[in-house]
mmCIF file of C-alpha atoms in Angstrom:
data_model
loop_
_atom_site.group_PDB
_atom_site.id
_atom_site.type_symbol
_atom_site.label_atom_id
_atom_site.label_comp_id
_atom_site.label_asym_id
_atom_site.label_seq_id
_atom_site.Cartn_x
_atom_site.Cartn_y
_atom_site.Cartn_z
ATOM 1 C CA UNK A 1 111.562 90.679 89.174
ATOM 2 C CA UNK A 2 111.746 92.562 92.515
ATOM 3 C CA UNK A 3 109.392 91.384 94.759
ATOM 4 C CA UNK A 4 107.813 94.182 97.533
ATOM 5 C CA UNK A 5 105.382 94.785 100.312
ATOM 6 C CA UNK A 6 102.874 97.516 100.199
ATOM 7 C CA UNK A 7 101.909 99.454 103.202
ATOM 8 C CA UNK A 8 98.639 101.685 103.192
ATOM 9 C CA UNK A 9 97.614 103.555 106.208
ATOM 10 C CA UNK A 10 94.435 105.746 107.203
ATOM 11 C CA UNK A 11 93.726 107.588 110.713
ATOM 12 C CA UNK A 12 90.267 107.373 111.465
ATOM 13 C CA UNK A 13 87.997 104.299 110.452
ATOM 14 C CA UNK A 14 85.587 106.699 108.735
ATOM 15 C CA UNK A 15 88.216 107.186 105.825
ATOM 16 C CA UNK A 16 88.812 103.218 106.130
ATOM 17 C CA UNK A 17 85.166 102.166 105.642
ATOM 18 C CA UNK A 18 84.540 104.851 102.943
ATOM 19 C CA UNK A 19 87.765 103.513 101.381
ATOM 20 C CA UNK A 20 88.688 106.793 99.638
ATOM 21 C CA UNK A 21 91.961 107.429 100.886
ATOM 22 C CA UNK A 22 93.333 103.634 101.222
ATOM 23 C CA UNK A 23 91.877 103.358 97.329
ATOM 24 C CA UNK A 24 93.686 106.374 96.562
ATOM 25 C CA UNK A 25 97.601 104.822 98.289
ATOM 26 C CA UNK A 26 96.719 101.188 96.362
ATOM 27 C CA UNK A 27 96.531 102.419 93.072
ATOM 28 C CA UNK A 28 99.443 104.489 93.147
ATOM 29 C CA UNK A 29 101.401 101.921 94.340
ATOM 30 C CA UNK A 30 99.947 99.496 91.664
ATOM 31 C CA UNK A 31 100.348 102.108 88.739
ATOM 32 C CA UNK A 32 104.249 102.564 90.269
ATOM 33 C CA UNK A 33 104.797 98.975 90.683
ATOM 34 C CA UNK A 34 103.257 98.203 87.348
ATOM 35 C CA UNK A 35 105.559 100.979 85.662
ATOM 36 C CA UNK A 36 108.539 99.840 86.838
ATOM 37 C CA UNK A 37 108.283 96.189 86.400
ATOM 38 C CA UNK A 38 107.893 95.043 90.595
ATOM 39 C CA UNK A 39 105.783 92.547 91.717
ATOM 40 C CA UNK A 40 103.642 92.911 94.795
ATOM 41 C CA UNK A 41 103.425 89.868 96.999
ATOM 42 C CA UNK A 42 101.781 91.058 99.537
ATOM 43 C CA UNK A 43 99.736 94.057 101.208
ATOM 44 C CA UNK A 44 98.982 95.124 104.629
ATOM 45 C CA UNK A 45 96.047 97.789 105.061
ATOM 46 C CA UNK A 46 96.134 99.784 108.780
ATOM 47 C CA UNK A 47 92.919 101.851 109.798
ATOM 48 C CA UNK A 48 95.257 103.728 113.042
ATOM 49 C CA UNK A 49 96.419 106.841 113.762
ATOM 50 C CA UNK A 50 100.517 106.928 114.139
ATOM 51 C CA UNK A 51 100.185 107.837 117.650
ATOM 52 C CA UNK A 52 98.003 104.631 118.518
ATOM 53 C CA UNK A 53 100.841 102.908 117.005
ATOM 54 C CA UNK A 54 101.977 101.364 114.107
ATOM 55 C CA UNK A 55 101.648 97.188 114.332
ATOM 56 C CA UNK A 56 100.927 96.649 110.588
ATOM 57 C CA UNK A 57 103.962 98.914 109.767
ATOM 58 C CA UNK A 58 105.753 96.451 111.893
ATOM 59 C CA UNK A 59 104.381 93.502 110.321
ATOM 60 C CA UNK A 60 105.524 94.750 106.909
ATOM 61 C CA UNK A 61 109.145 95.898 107.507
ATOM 62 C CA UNK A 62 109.475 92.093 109.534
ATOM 63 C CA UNK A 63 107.678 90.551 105.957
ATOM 64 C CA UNK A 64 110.538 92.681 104.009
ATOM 65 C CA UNK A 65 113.220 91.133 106.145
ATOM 66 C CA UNK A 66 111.928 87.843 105.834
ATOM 67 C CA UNK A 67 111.094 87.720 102.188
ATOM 68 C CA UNK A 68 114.961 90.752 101.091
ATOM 69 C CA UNK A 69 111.343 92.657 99.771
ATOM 70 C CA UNK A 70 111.458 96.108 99.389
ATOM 71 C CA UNK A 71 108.670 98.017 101.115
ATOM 72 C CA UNK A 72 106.773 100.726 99.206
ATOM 73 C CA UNK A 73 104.096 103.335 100.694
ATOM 74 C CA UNK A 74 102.004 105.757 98.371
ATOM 75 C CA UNK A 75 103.264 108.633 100.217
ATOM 76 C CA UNK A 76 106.215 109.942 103.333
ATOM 77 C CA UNK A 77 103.387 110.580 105.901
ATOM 78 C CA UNK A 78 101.646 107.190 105.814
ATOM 79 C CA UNK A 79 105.026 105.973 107.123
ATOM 80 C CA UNK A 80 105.003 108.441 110.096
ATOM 81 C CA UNK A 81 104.482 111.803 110.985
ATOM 82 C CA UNK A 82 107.671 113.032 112.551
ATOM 83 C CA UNK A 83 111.345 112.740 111.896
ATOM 84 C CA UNK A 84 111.889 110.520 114.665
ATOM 85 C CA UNK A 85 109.492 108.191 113.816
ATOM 86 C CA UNK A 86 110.230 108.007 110.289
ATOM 87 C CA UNK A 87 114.304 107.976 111.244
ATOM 88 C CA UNK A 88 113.765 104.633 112.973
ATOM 89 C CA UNK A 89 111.752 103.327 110.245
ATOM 90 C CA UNK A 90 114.829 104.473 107.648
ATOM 91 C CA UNK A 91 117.560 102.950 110.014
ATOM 92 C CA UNK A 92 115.573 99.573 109.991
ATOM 93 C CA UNK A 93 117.892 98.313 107.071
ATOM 94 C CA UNK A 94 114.690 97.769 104.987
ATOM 95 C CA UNK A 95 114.751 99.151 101.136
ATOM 96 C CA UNK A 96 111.959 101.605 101.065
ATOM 97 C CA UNK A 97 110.185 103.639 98.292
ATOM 98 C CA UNK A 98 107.741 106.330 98.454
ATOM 99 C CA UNK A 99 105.972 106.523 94.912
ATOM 100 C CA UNK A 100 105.604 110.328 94.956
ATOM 101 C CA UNK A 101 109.411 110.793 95.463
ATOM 102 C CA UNK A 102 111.018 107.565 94.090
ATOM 103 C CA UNK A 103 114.072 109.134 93.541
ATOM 104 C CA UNK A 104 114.727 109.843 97.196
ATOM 105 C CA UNK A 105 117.302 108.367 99.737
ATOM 106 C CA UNK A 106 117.467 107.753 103.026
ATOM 107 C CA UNK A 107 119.328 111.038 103.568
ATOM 108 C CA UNK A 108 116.554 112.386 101.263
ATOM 109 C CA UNK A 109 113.382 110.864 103.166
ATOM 110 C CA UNK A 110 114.936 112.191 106.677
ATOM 111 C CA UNK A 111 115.267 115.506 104.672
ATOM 112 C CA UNK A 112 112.392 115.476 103.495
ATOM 113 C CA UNK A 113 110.495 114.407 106.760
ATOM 114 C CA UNK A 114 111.892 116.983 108.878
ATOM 115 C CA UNK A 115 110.630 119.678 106.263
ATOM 116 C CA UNK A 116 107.379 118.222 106.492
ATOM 117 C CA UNK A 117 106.901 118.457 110.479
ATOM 118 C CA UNK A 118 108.715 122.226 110.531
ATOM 119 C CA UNK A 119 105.233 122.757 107.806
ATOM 120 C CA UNK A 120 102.912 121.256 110.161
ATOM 121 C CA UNK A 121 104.246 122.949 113.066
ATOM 122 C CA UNK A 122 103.990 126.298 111.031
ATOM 123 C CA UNK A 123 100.104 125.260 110.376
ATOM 124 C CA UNK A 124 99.517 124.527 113.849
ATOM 125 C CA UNK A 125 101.132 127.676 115.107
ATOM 126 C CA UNK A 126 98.792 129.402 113.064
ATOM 127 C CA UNK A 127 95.996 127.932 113.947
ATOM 128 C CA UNK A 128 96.646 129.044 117.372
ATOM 129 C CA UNK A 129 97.319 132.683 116.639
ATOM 130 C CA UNK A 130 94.111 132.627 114.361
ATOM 131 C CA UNK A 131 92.248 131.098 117.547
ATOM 132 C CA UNK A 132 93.968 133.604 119.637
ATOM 133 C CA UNK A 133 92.983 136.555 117.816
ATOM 134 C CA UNK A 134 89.282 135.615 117.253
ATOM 135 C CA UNK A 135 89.247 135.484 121.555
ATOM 136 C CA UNK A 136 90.520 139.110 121.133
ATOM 137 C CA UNK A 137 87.950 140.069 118.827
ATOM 138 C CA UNK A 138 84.896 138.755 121.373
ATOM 139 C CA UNK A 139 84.381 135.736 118.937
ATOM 140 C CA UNK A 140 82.843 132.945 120.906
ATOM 141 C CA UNK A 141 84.589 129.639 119.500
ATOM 142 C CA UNK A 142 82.587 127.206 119.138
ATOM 143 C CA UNK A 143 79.560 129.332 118.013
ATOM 144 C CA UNK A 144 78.204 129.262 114.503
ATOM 145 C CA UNK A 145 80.574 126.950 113.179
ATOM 146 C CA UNK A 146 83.436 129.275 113.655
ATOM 147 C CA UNK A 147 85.891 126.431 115.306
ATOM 148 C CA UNK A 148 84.659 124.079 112.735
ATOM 149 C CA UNK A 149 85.850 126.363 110.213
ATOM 150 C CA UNK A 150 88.874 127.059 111.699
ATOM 151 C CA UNK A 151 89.680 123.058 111.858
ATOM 152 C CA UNK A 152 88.468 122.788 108.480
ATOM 153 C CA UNK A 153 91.184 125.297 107.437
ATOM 154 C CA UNK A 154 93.961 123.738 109.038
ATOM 155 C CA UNK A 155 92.785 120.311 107.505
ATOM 156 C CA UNK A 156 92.580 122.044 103.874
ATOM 157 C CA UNK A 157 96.333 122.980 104.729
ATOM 158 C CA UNK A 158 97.469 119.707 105.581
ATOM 159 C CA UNK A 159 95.945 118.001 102.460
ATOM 160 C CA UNK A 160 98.065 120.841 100.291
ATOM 161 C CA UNK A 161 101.301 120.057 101.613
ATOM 162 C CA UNK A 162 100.801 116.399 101.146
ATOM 163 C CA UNK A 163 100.026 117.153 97.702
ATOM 164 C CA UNK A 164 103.061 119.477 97.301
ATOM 165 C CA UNK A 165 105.380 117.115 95.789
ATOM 166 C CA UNK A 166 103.252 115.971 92.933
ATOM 167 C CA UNK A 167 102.643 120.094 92.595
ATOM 168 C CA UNK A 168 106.451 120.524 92.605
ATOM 169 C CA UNK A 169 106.729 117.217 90.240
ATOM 170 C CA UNK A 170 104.512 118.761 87.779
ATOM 171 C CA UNK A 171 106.028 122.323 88.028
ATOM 172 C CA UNK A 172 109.422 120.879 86.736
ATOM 173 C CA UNK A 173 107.646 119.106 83.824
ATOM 174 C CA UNK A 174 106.546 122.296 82.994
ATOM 175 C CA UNK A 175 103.278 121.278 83.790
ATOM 176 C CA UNK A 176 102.532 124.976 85.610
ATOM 177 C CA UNK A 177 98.898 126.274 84.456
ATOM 178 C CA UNK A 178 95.907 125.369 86.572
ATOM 179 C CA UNK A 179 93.715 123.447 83.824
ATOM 180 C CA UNK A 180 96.714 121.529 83.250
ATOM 181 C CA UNK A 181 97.436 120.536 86.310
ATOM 182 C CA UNK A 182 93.789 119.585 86.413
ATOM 183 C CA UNK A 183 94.384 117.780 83.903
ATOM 184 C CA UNK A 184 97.198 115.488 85.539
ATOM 185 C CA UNK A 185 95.845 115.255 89.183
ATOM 186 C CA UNK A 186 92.056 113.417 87.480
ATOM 187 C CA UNK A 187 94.018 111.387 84.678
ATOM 188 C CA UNK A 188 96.712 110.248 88.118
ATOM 189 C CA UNK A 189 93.085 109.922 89.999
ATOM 190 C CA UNK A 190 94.392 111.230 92.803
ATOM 191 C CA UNK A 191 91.493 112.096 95.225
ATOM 192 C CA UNK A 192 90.659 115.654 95.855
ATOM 193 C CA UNK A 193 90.081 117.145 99.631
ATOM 194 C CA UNK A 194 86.881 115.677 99.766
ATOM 195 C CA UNK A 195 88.108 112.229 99.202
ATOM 196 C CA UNK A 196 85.464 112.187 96.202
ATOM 197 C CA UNK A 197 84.882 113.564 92.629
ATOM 198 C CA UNK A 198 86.930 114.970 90.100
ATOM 199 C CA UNK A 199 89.505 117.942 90.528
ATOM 200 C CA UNK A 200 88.101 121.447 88.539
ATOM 201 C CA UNK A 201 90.307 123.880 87.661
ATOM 202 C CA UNK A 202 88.861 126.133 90.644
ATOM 203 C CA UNK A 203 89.402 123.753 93.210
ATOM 204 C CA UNK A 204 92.841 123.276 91.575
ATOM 205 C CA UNK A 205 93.496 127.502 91.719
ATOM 206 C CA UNK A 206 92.467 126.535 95.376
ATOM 207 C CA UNK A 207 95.013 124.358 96.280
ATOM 208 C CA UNK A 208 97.578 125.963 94.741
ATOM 209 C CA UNK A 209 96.523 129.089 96.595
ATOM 210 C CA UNK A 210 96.996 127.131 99.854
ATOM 211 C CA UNK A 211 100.146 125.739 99.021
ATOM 212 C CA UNK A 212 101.613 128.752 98.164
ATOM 213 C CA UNK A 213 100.218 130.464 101.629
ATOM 214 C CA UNK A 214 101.371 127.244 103.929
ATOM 215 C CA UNK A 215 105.203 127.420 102.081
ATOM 216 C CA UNK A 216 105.406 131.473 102.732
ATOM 217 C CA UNK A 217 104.090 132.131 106.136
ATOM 218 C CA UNK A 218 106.367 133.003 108.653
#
């Protein structure tokens, strides 16, 4: 049976407390493990952002090493969130799976990672031209909520293109409408923007309103 090391990872200690998100990365690394016959020996939780860096991440690829485990992580951004980061991690000559692309390579993650930052870069941009044209407009930002709701935007945008691979997963199952995709996302319990409750087929039309936006602007 192959043995490996799971690796969870959430950015602010709110989310670790509340344990939403790391609940969220555990049991789809179980459900993946269980499916495919691995056994996990061992898990390492990390409440930091990637740019206060990354010691459990460490301590896991040296525990791979040590043990010929294979590290797996729930999804590509809990590993990093650029291409360099994630590059060294590929290069590090530990055998590493991402449950909501198990398929993928190491040419494939890299791929994949670099597509992710040019989105995130495309989000920020944005966000900048939104903030930019509110200024022209005489908004105040900061005033009634109006930067809050910009943030909260950008962080609605974010959370749609980390769920665009189990979207695009679905969409070649032919799993396409919105109540079935509903469907899918509760019975995979994978947690909705809110970190709580259960998806509805509006917040679903939602997301996949957002997803769509964040993969065609410019």
């Amino acid at each position: 049976m192959k043995q490996v090391i799971a690796y969870y990872r959430v950015s602010t200690h709110r989310q670790g407390k509340s344990g939403l998100g790391l609940e969220a990365q555990q049991m789809a690394v179980q459900n993946y493990c269980k499916l495919s016959g691995y056994e996990v020996i061992h898990e390492i939780m990390e409440v930091k952002s990637t740019r206060k860096g990354r010691f459990g991440l460490l301590q896991a690829l040296e525990m791979c090493r040590e043990t010929n485990a294979m590290l797996v992580v729930a999804r590509l951004d809990r590993l990093g969130r650029d291409v360099e980061q994630i590059a060294g991690i590929v290069k590090s000559n530990v055998e590493i799976v991402v449950t909501d692309n198990p398929h993928a390579n190491r040419f494939t993650i890299h791929i994949l990672a670099a597509v992710a930052e040019d989105q995130r870069q495309r989000i920020s941009e944005n966000t900048k031209e939104a903030l930019c044209a509110a200024k022209r407009r005489g908004v105040i930002l900061g005033k009634n909520g109006t930067m809050l709701a910009i943030a909260n935007k950008k962080a609605a945008q974010e959370f749609a293109l980390q769920l665009s691979p189990v979207i695009t997963r679905l969409k070649n199952k032919g799993i396409t409408s919105v109540r079935a995709v509903c469907r899918e996302l509760n019975k995979r319990h994978i947690p909705t923007f809110r970190g709580e409750g259960r998806w509805h087929p509006s917040t679903v039309g939602i997301l996949m309103n957002r997803l769509k936006y964040t993969m065609t602007s410019p």
